[in-house]
PDB file of C-alpha atoms and ligand atoms in Angstrom:
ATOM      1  CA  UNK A   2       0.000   0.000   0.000  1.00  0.00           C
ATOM      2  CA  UNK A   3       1.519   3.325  -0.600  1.00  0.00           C
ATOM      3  CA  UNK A   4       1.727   6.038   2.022  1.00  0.00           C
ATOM      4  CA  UNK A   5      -0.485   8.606   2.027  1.00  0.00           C
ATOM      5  CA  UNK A   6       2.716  11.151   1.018  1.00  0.00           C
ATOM      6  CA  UNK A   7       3.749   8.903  -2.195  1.00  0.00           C
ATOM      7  CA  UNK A   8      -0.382   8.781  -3.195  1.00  0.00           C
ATOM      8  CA  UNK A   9      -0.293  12.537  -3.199  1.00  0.00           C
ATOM      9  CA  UNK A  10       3.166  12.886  -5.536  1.00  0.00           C
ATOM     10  CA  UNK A  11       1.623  10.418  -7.814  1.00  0.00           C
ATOM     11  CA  UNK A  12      -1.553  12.450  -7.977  1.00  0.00           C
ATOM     12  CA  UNK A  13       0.272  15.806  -8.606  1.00  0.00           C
ATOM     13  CA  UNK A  14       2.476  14.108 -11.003  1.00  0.00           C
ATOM     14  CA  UNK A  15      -0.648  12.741 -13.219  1.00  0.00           C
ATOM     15  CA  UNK A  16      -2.063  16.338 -12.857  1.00  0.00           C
ATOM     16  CA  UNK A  17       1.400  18.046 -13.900  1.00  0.00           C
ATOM     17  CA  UNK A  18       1.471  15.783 -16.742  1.00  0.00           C
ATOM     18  CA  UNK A  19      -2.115  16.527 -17.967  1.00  0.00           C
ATOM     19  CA  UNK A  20      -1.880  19.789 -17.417  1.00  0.00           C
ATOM     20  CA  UNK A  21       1.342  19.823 -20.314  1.00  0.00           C
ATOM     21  CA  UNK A  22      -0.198  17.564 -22.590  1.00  0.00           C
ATOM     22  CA  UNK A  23      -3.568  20.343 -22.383  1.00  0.00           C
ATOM     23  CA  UNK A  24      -0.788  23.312 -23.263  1.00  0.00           C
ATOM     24  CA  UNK A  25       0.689  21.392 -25.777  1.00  0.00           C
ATOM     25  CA  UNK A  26      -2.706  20.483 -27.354  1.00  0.00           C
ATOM     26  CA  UNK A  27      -2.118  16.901 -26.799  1.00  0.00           C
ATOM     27  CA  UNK A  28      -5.360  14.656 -26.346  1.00  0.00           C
ATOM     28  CA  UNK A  29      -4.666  11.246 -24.465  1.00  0.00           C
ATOM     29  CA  UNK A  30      -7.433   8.714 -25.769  1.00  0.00           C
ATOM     30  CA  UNK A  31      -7.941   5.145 -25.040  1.00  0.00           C
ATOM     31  CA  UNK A  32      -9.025   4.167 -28.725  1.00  0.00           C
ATOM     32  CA  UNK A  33     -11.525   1.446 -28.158  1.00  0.00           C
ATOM     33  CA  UNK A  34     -10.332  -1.978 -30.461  1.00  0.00           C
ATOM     34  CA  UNK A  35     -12.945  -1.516 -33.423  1.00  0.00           C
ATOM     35  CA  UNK A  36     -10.918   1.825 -34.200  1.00  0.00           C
ATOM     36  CA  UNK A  37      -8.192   0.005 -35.111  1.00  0.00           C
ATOM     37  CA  UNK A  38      -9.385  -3.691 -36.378  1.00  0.00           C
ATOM     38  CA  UNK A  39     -12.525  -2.326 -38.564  1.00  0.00           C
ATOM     39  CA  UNK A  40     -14.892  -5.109 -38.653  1.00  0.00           C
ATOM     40  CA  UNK A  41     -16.290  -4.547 -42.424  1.00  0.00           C
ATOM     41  CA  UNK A  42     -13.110  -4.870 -44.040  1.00  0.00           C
ATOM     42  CA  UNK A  43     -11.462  -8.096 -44.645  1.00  0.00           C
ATOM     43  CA  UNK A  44      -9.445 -10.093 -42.028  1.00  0.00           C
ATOM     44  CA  UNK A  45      -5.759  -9.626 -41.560  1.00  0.00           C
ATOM     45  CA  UNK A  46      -3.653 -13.117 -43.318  1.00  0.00           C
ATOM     46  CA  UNK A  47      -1.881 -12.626 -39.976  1.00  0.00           C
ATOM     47  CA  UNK A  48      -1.768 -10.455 -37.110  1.00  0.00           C
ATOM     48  CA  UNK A  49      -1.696  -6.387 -38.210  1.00  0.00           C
ATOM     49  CA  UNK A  50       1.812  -5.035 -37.236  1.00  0.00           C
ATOM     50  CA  UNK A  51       1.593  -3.642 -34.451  1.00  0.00           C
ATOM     51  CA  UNK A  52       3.908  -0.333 -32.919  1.00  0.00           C
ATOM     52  CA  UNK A  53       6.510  -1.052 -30.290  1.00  0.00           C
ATOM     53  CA  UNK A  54       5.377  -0.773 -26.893  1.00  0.00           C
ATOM     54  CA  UNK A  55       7.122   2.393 -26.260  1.00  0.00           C
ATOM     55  CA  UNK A  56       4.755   3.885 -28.826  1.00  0.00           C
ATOM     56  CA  UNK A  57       2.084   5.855 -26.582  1.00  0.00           C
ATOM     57  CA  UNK A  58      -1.078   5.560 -29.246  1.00  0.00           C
ATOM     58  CA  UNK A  59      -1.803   9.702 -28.915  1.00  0.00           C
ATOM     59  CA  UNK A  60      -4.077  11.550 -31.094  1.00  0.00           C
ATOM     60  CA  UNK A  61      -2.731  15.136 -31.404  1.00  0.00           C
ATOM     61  CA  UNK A  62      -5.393  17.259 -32.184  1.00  0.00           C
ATOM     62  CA  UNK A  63      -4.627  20.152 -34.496  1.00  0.00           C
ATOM     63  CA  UNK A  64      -4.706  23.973 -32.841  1.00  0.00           C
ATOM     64  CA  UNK A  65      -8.530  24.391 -33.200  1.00  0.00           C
ATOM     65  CA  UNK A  66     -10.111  27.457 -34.924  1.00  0.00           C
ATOM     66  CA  UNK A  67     -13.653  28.166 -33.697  1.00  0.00           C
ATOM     67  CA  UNK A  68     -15.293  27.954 -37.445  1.00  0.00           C
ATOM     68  CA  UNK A  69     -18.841  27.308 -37.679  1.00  0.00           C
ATOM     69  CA  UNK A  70     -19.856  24.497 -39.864  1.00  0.00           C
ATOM     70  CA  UNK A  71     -20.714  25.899 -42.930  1.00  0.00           C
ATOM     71  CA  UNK A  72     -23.133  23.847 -45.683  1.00  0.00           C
ATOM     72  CA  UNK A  73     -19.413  22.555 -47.282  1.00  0.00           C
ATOM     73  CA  UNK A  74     -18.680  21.280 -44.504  1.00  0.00           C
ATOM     74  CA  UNK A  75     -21.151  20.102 -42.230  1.00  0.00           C
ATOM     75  CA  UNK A  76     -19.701  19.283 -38.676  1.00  0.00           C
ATOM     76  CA  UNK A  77     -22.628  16.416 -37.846  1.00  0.00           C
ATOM     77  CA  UNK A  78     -20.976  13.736 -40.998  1.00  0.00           C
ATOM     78  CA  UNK A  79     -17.735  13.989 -38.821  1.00  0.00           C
ATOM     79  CA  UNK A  80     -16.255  10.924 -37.240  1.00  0.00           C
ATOM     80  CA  UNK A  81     -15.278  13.093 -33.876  1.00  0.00           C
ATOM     81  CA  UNK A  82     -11.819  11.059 -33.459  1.00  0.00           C
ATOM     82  CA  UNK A  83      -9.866   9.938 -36.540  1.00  0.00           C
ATOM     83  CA  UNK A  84     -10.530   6.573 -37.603  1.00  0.00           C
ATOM     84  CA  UNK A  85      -6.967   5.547 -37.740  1.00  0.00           C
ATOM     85  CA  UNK A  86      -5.011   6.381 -34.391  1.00  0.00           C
ATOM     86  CA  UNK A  87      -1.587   8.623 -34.512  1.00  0.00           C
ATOM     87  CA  UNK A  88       1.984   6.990 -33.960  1.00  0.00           C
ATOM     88  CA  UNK A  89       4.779   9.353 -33.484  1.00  0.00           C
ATOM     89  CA  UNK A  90       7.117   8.690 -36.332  1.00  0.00           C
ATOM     90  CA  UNK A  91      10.648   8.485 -36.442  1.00  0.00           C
ATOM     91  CA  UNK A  92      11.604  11.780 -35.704  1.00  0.00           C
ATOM     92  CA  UNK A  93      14.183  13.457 -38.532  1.00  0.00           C
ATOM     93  CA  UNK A  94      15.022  16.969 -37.156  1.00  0.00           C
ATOM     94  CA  UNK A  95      17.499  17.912 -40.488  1.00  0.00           C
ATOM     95  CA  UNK A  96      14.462  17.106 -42.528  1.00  0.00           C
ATOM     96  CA  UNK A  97      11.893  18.724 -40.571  1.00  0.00           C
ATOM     97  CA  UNK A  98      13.755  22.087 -40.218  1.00  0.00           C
ATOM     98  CA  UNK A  99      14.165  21.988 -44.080  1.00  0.00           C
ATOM     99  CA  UNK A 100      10.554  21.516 -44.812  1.00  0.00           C
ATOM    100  CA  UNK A 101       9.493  23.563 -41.821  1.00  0.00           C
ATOM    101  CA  UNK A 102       9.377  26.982 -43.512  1.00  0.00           C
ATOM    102  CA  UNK A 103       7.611  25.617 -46.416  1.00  0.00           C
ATOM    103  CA  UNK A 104       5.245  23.656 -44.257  1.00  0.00           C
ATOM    104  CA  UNK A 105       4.079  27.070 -42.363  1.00  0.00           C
ATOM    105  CA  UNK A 106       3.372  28.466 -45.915  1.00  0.00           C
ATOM    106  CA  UNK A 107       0.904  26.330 -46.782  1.00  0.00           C
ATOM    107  CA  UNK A 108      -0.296  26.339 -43.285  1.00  0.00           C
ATOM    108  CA  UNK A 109      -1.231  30.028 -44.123  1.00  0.00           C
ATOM    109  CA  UNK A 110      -1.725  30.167 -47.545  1.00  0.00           C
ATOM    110  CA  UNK A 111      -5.379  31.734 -49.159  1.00  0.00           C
ATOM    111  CA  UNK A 112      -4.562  31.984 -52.776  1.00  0.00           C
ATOM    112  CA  UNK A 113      -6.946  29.932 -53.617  1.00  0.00           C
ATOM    113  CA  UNK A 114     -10.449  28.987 -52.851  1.00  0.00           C
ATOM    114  CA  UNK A 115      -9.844  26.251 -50.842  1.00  0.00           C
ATOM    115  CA  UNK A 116      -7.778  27.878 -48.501  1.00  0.00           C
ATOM    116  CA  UNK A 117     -10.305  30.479 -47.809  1.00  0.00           C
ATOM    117  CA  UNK A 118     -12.860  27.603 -46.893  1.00  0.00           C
ATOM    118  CA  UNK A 119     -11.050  24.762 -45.034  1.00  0.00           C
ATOM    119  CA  UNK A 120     -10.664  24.484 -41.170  1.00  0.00           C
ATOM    120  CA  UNK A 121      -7.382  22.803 -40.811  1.00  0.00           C
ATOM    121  CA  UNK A 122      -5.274  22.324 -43.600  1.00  0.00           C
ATOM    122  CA  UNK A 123      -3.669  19.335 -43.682  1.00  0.00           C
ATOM    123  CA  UNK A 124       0.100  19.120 -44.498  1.00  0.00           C
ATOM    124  CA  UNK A 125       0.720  15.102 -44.237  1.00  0.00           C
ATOM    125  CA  UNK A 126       2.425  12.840 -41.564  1.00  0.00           C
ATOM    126  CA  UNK A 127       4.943   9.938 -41.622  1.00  0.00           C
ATOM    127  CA  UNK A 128       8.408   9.176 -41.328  1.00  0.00           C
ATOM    128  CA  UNK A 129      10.553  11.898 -42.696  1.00  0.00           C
ATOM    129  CA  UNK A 130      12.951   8.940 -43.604  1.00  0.00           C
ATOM    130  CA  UNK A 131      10.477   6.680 -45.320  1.00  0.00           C
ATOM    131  CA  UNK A 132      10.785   4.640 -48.472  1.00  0.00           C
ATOM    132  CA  UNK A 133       7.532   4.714 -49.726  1.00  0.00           C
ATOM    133  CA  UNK A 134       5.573   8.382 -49.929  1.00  0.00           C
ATOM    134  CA  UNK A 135       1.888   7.970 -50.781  1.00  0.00           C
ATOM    135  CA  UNK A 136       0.278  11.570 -52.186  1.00  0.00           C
ATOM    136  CA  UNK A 137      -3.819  11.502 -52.330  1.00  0.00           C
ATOM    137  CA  UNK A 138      -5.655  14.296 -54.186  1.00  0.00           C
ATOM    138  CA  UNK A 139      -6.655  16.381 -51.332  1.00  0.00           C
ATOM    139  CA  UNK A 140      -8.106  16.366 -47.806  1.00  0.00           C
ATOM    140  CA  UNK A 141     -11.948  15.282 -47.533  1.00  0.00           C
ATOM    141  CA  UNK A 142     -14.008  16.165 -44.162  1.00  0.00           C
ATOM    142  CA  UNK A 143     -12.295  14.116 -41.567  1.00  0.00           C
ATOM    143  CA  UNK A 144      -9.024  15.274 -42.801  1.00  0.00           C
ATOM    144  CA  UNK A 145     -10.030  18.968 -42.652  1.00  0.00           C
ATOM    145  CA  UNK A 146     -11.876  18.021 -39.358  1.00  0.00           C
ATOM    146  CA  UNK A 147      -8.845  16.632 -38.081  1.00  0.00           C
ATOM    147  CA  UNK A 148      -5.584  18.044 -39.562  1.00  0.00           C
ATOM    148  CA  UNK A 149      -4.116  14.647 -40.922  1.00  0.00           C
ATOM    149  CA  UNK A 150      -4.277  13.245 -43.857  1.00  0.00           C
ATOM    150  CA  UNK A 151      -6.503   9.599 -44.686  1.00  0.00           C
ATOM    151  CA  UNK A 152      -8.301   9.898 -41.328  1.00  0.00           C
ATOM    152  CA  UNK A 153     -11.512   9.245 -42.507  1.00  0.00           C
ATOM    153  CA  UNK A 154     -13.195   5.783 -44.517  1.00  0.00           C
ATOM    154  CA  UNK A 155     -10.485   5.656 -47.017  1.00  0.00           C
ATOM    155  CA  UNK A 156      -7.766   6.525 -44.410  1.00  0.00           C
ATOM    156  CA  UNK A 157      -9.118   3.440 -43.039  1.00  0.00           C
ATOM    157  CA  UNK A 158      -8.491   1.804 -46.231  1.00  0.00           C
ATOM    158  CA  UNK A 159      -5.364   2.494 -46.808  1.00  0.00           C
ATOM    159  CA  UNK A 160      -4.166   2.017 -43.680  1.00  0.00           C
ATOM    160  CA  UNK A 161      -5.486  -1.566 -43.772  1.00  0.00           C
ATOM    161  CA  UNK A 162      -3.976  -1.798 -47.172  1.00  0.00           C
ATOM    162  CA  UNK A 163      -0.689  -1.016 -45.938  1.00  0.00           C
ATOM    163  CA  UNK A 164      -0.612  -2.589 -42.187  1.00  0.00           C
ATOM    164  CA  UNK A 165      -2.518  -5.411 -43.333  1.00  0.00           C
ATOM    165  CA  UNK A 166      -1.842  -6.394 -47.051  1.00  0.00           C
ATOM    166  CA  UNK A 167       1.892  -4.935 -47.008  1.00  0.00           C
ATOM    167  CA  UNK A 168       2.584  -5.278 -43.290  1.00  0.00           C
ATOM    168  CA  UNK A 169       4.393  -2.385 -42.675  1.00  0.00           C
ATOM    169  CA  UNK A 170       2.810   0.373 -40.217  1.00  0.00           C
ATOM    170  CA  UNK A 171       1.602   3.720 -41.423  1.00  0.00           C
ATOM    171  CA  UNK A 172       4.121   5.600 -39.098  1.00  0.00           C
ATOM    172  CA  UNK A 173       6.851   3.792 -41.679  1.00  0.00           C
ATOM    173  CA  UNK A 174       5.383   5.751 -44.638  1.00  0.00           C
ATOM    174  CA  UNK A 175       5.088   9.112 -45.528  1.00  0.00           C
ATOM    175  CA  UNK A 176       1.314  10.439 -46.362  1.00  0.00           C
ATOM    176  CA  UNK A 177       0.274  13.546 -48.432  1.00  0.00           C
ATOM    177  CA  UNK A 178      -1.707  15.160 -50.335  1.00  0.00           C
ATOM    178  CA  UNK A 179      -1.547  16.919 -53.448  1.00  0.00           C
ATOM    179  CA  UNK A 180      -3.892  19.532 -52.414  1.00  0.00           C
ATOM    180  CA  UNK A 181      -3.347  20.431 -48.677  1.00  0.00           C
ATOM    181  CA  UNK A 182      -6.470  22.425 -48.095  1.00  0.00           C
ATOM    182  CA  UNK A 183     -10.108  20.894 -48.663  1.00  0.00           C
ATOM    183  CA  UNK A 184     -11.961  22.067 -51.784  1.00  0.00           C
ATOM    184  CA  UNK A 185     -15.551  23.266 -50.853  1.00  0.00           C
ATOM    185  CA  UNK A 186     -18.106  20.053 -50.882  1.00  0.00           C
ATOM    186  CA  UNK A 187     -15.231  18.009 -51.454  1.00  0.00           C
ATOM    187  CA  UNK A 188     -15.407  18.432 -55.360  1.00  0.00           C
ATOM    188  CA  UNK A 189     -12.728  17.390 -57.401  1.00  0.00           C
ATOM    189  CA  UNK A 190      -9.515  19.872 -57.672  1.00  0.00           C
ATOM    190  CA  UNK A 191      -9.288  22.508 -60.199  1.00  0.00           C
ATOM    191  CA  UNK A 192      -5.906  21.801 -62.394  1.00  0.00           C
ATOM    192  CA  UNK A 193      -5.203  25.476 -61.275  1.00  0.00           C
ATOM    193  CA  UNK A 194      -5.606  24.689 -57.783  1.00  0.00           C
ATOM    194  CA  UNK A 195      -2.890  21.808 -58.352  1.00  0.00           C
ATOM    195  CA  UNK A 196      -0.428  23.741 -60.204  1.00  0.00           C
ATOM    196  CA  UNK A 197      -0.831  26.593 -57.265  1.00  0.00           C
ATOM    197  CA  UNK A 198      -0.585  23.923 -54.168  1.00  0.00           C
ATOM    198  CA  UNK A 199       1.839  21.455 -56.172  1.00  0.00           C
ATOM    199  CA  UNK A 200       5.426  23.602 -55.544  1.00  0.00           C
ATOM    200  CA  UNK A 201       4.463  22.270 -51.763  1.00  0.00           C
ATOM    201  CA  UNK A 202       4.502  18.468 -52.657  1.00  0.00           C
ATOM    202  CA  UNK A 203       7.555  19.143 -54.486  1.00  0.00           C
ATOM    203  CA  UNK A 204       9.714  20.033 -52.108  1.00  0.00           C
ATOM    204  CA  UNK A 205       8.432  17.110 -49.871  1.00  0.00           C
ATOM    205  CA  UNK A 206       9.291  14.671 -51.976  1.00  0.00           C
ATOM    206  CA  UNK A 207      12.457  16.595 -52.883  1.00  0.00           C
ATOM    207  CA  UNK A 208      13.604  16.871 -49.056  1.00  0.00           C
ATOM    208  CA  UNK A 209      11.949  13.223 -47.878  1.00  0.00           C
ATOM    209  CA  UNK A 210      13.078  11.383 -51.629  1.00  0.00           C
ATOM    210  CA  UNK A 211      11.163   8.375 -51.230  1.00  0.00           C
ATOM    211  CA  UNK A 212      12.573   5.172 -53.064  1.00  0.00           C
ATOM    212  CA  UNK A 213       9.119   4.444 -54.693  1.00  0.00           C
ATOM    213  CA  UNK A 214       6.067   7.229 -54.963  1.00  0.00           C
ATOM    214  CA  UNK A 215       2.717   6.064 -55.001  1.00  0.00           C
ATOM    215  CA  UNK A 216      -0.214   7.943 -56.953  1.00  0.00           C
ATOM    216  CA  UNK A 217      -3.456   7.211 -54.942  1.00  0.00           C
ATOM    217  CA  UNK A 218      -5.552   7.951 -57.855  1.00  0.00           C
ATOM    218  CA  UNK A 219      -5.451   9.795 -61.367  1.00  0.00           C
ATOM    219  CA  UNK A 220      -5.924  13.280 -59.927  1.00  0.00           C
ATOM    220  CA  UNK A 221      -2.740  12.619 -57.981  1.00  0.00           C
ATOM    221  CA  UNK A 222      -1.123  11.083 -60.403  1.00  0.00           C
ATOM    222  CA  UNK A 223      -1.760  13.424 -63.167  1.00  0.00           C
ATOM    223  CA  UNK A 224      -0.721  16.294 -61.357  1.00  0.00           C
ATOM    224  CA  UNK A 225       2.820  14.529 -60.213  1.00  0.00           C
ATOM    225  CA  UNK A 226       3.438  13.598 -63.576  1.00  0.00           C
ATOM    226  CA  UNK A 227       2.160  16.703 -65.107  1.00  0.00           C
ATOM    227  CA  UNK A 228      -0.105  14.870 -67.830  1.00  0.00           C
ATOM    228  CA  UNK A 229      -2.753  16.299 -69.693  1.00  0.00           C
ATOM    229  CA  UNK A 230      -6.714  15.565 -68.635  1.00  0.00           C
ATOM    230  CA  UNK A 231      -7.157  12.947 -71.536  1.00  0.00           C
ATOM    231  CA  UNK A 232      -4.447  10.918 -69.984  1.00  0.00           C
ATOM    232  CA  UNK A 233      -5.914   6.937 -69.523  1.00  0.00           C
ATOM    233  CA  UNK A 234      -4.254   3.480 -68.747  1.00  0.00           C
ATOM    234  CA  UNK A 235      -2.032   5.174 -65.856  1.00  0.00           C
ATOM    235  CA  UNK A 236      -2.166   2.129 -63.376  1.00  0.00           C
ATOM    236  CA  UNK A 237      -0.509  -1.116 -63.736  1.00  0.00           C
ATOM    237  CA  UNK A 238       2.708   0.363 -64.764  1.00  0.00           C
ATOM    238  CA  UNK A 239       5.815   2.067 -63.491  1.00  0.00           C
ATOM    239  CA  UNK A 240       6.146   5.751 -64.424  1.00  0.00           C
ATOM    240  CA  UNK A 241       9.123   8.061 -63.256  1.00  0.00           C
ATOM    241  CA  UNK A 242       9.572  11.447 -61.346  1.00  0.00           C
ATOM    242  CA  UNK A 243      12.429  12.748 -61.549  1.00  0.00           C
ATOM    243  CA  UNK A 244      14.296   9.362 -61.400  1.00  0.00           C
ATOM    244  CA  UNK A 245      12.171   8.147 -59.075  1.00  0.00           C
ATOM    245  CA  UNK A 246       9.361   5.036 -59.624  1.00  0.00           C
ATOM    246  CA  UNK A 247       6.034   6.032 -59.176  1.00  0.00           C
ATOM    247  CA  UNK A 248       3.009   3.511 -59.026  1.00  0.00           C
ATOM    248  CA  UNK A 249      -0.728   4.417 -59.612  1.00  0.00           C
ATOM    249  CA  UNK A 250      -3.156   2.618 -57.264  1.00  0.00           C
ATOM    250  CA  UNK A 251      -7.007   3.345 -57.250  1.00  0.00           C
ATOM    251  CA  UNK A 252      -7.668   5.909 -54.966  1.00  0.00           C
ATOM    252  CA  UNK A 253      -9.498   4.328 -51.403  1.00  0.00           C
ATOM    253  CA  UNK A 254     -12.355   6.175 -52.099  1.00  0.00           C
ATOM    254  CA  UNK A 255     -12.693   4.221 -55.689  1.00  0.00           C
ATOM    255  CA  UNK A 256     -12.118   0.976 -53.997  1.00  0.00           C
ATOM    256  CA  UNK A 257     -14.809   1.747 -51.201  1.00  0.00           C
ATOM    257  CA  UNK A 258     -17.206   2.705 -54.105  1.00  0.00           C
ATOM    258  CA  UNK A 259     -16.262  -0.545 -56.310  1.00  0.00           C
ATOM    259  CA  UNK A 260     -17.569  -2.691 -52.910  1.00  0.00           C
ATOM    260  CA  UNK A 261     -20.400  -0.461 -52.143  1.00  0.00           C
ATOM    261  CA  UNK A 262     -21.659  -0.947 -55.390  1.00  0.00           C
ATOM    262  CA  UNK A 263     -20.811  -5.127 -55.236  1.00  0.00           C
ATOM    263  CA  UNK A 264     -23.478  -4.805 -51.888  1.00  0.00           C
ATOM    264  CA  UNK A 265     -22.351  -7.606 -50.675  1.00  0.00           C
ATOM    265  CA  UNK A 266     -19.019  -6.292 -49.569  1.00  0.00           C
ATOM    266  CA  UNK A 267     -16.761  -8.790 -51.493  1.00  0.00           C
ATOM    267  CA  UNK A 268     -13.927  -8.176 -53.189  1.00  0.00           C
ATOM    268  CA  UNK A 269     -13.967  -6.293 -56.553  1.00  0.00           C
ATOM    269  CA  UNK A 270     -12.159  -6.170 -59.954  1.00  0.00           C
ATOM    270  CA  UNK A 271     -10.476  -3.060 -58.603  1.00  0.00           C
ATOM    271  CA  UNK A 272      -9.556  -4.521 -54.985  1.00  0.00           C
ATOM    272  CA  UNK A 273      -7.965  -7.448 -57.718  1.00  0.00           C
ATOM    273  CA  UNK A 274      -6.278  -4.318 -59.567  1.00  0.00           C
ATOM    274  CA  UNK A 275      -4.628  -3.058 -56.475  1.00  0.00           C
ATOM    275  CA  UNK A 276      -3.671  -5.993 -55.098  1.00  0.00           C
ATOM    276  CA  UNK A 277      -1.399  -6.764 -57.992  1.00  0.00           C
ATOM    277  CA  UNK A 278      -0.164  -3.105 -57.914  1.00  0.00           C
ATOM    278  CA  UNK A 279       1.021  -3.648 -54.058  1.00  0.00           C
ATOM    279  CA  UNK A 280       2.847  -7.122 -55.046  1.00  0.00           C
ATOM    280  CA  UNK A 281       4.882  -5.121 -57.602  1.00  0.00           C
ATOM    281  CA  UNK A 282       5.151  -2.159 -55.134  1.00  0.00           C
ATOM    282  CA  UNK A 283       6.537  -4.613 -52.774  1.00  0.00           C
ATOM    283  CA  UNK A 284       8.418  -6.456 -55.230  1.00  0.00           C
ATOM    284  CA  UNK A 285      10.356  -2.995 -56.011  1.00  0.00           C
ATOM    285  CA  UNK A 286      10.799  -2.318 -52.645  1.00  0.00           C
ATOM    286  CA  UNK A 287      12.631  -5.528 -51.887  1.00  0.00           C
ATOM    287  CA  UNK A 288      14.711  -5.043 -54.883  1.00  0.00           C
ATOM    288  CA  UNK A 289      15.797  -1.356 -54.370  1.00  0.00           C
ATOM    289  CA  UNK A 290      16.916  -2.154 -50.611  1.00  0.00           C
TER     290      UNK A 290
HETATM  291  N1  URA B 318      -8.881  11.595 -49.990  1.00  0.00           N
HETATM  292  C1  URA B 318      -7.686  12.110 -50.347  1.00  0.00           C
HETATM  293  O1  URA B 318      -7.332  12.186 -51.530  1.00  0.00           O
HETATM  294  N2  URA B 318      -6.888  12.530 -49.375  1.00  0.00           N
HETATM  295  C2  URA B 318      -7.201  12.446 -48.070  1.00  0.00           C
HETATM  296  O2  URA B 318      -6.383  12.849 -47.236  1.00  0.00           O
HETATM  297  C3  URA B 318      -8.435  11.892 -47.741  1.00  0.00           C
HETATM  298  C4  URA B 318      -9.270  11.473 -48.701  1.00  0.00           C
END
């Protein structure tokens, strides 16, 4: 039994320590097991990877900005806590002081109509040392909700896509967006707003230079690779940036919609698609290290 003395350090201690995490903005949350083992999707061909122990699961929640939920973005569709949890990743101080002035830019920037409309934008999250850098087309609701990019359903996805099917934890990778505010009602980006946002995702992949970059969808993958509209056929073969292999998968959402649409929930031409995309992903990956 501990002494009444030692039971009131360890009570000011807990306090002292909640009281930082408040000032830092840092929400502890017990995540209950659904969040993290979704029961709709299919079940892991062995046990999902999971962090090391030392890994506190934290959910930072981004510096919040009373905005009133405007028709774009109503506030009620919102999952309330991200549907994937937070990992710290593998901290890279040279490479986050390089990217840090051009990561408070876009944290700031209104040129376009996006910027004007979005809560949070969303810069990405990952290891800053990663081989693989996955770039989406730009943040939906959750992510705007939330500050993070793939938080929402097809966060879900593609975390179980890579934890699952590739068995390597999301904190490994690097996640972005092309886009890094969210366009009104979600549409699709303008090509303007790509070219405008895009000098951001260039220097991340300049400073992070991923061994493989992965297109999650055409809209991503057109503006990486700077194609025209018309462009077809992009997935199911390698491409290059700037000496670097780049992969097109269907975008989450896609996949989601392909399934939706079977009713049933099975798997779908496209989930086929993908899975052949990952093999090769992997295949690369394996080969380049
Ligand atoms: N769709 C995207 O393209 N990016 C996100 O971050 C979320 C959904």
């Amino acid at each position: 039994m501990l002494e009444q003395k030692e039971r009131y350090s360890l009570v000011q201690s807990v306090l002292a320590r909640l009281q930082l995490d408040q000032g830092l903005g840092v929400t502890h949350v017990s995540l209950p097991p659904s969040a993290t083992v979704p029961a709709a999707l299919p079940k892991p061909a062995s046990p999902a990877p999971q962090p090391p122990a030392s890994h506190t699961t934290r959910v930072v929640v981004p510096p919040s900005r009373p905005v009133a939920p405007t028709p774009e973005s109503p506030a009620d569709n919102l999952s309330r806590f991200p549907m994937v949890p937070y990992y710290e990743p593998r901290p890279h101080p040279e490479r986050a002081s390089l990217l840090a002035p051009w990561r408070d830019l876009a944290l700031t920037c209104q040129k376009c109509p996006p910027g004007k409309t979005r809560r949070h934008p969303v810069w990405g999250e990952g290891a800053l040392d990663c081989q693989l850098m996955f770039v989406g087309e730009a943040p939906g609701a959750d992510e705007d909700w939330h500050g993070r990019p793939f938080v929402g359903l097809s966060g879900k996805l593609l975390t179980d896509i890579l934890e699952k099917g590739m068995h390597i934890p999301r904190q490994e990778v690097y996640i972005t967006n092309v886009l890094k505010c969210r366009p009104p009602g979600n549409r699709t980006p303008t090509p303007e707003e790509c070219r405008h946002c895009f000098p951001f995702l260039e220097k991340q992949i300049a400073v992070i230079q991923p061994r493989i970059l992965v297109a999650l969808g055409v809209v991503a993958a057109k503006s990486i690779l700077d194609l025209g509209p018309d462009s077809r056929g992009l997935r199911g073969h390698w491409h290059n940036y700037h000496g670097i292999p780049l992969r097109v998968l269907y975008h989450p959402s896609y996949l989601l919609r392909q399934r939706k649409a079977l009713r049933e929930g099975g798997h779908s031409d496209a989930d086929r698609e993908t899975w052949e995309d990952v093999k090769e992903i992997l295949r690369l990956r394996e080969e380049l290290s």
